[in-house]
PDB file of C-alpha atoms in Angstrom:
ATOM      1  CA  UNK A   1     -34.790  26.975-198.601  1.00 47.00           C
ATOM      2  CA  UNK A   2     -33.868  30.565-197.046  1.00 51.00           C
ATOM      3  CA  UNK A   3     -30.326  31.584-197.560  1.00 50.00           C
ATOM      4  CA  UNK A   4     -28.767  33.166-194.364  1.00 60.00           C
ATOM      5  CA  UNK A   5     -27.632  36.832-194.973  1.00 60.00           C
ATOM      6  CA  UNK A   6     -25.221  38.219-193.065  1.00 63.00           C
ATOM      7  CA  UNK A   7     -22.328  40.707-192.882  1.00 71.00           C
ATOM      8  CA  UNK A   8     -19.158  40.003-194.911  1.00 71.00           C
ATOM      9  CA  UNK A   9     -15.435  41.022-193.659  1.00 78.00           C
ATOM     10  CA  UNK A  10     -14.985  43.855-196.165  1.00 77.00           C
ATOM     11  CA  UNK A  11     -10.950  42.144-196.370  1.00 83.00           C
ATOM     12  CA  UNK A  12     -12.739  38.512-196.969  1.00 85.00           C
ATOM     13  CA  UNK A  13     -14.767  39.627-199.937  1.00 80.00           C
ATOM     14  CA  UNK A  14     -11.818  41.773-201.629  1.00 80.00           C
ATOM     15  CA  UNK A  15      -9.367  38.475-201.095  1.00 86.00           C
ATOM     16  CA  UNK A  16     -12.250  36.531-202.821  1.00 87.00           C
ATOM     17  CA  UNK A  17     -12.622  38.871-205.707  1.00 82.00           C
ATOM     18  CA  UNK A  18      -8.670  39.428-205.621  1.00 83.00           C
ATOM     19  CA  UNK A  19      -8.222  34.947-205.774  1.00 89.00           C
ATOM     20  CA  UNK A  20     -10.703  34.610-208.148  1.00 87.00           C
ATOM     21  CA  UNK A  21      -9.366  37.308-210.309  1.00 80.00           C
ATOM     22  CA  UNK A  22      -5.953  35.379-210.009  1.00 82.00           C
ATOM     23  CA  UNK A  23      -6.902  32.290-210.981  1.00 89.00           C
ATOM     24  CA  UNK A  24      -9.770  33.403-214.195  1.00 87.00           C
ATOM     25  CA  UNK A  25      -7.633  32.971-217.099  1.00 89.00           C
ATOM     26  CA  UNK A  26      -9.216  35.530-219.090  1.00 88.00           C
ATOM     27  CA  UNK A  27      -7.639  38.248-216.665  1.00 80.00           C
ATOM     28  CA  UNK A  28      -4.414  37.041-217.912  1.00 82.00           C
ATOM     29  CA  UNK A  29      -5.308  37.101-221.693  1.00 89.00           C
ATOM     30  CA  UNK A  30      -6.629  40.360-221.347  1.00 83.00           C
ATOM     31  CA  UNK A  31      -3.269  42.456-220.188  1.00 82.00           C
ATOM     32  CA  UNK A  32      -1.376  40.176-222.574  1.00 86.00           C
ATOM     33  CA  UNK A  33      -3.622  41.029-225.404  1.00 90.00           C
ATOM     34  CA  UNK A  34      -4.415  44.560-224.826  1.00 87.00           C
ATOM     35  CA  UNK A  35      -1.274  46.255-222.666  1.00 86.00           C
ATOM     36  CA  UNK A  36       1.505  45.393-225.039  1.00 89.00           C
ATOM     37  CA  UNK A  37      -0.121  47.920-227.698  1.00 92.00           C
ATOM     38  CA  UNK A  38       0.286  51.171-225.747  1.00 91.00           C
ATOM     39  CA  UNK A  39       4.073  50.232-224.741  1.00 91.00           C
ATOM     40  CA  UNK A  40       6.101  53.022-225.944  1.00 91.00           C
ATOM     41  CA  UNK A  41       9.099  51.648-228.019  1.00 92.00           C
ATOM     42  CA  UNK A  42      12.182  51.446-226.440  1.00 92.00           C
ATOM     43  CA  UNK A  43      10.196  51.941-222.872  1.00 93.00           C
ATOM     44  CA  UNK A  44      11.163  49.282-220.376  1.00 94.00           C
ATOM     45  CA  UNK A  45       8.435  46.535-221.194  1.00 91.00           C
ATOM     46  CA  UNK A  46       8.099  45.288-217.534  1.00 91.00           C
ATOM     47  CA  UNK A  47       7.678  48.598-216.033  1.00 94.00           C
ATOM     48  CA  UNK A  48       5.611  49.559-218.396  1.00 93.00           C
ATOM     49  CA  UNK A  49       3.404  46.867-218.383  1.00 89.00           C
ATOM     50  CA  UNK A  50       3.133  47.110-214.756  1.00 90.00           C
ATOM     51  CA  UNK A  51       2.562  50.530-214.562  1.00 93.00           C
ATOM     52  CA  UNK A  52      -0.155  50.592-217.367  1.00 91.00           C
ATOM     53  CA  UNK A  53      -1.790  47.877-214.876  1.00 86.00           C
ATOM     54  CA  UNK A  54      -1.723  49.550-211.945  1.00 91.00           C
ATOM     55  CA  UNK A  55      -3.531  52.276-213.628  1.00 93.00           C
ATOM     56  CA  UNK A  56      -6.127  49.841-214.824  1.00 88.00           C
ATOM     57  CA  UNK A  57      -6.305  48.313-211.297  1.00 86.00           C
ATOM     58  CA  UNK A  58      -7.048  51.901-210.023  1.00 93.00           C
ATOM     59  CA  UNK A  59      -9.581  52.649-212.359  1.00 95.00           C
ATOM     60  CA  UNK A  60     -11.491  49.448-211.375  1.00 89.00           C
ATOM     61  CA  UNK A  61     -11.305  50.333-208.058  1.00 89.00           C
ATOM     62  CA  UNK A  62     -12.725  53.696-208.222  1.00 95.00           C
ATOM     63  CA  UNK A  63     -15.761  52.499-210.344  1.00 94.00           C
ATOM     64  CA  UNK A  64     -16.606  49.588-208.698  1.00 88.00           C
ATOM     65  CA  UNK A  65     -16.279  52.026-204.987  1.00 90.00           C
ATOM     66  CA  UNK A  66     -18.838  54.043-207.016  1.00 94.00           C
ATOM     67  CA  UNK A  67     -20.694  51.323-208.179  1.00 92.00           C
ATOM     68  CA  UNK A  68     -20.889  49.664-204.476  1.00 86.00           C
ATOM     69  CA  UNK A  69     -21.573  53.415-202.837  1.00 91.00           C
ATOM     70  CA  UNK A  70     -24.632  53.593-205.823  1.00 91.00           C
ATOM     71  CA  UNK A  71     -25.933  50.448-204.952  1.00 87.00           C
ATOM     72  CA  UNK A  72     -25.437  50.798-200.780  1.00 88.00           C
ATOM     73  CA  UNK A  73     -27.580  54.370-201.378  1.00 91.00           C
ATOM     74  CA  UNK A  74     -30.246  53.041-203.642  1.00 92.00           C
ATOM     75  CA  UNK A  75     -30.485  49.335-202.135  1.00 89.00           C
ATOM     76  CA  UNK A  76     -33.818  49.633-200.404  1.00 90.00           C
ATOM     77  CA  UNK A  77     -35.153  51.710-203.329  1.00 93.00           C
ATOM     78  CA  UNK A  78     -34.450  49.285-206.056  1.00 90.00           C
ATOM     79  CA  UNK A  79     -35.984  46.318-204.148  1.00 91.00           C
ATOM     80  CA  UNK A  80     -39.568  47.929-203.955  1.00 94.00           C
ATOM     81  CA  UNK A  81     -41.425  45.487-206.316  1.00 94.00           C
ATOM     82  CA  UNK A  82     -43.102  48.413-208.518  1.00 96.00           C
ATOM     83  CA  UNK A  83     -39.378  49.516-208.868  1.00 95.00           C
ATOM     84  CA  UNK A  84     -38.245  46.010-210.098  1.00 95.00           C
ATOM     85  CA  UNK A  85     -41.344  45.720-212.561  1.00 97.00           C
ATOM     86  CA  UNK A  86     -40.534  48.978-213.873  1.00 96.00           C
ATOM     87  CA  UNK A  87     -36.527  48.012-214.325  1.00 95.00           C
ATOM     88  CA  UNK A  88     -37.846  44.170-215.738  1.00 96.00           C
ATOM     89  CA  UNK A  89     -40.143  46.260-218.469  1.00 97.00           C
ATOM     90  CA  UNK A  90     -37.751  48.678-219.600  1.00 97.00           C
ATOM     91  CA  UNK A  91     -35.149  45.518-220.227  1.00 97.00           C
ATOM     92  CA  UNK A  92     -37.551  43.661-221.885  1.00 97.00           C
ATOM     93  CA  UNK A  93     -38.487  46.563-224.014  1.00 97.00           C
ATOM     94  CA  UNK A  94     -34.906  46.875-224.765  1.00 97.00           C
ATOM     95  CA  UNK A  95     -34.435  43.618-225.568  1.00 97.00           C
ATOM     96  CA  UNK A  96     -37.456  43.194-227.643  1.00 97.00           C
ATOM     97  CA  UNK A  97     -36.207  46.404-229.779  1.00 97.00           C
ATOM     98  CA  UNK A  98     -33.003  44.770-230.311  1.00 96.00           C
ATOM     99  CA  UNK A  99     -34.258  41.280-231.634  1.00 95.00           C
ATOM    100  CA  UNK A 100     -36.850  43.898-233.738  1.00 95.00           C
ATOM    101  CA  UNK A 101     -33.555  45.576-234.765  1.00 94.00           C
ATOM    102  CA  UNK A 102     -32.346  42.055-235.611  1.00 94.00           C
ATOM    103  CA  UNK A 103     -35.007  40.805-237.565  1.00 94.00           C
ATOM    104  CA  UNK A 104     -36.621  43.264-239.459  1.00 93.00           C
ATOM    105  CA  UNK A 105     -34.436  43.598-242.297  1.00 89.00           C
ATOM    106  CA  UNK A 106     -33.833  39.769-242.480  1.00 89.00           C
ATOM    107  CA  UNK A 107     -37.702  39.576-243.120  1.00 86.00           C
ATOM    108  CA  UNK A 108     -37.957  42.624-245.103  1.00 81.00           C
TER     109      UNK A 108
END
């Protein structure tokens, strides 16, 4: 079973991200958890809020420009296979130092 690849409308796949973002709960936890500690007192809390959103909206969407421009650049590198074996060993070697991490003073 092939999968067929094909060119997205860039303003399809933002309206996805922007939808799904809209309806993931945890997106709404997260500004009503966090943003309500860096409210000045006696600052509007509406404006506030919303402002202290935008900025973490505009954060996001300079890293993950970055992030896309990074990937875009380095696609058809990272997709050699000695690339990806070299990537898959250094995770499991990361991974396999954590658990060591983990377990060696429960067994010591």
């Amino acid at each position: 079973m092939s999968l067929k690849v094909g060119k997205e409308i860039p303003f399809r796949a933002w309206s996805r991200g922007f939808l799904s973002n809209l309806l993931n709960p945890r997106f709404g936890l997260f500004f009503m958890a966090m943003l309500p500690q860096f409210i000045p007192e006696g600052a509007p809390h509406f404006l506030m809020g919303l402002t202290l959103a935008l900025i973490h909206n505009a954060i996001d969407l300079i890293w993950f420009s970055l992030l896309i421009l990074g990937v875009h650049f380095l696609g058809p590198w990272l997709n050699k296979p000695p690339v990806q074996q070299g990537l898959d060993c250094v995770a499991g070697l990361v991974v396999i130092t954590f658990g060591a991490k983990l377990i060696i003073p429960v067994v010591l």
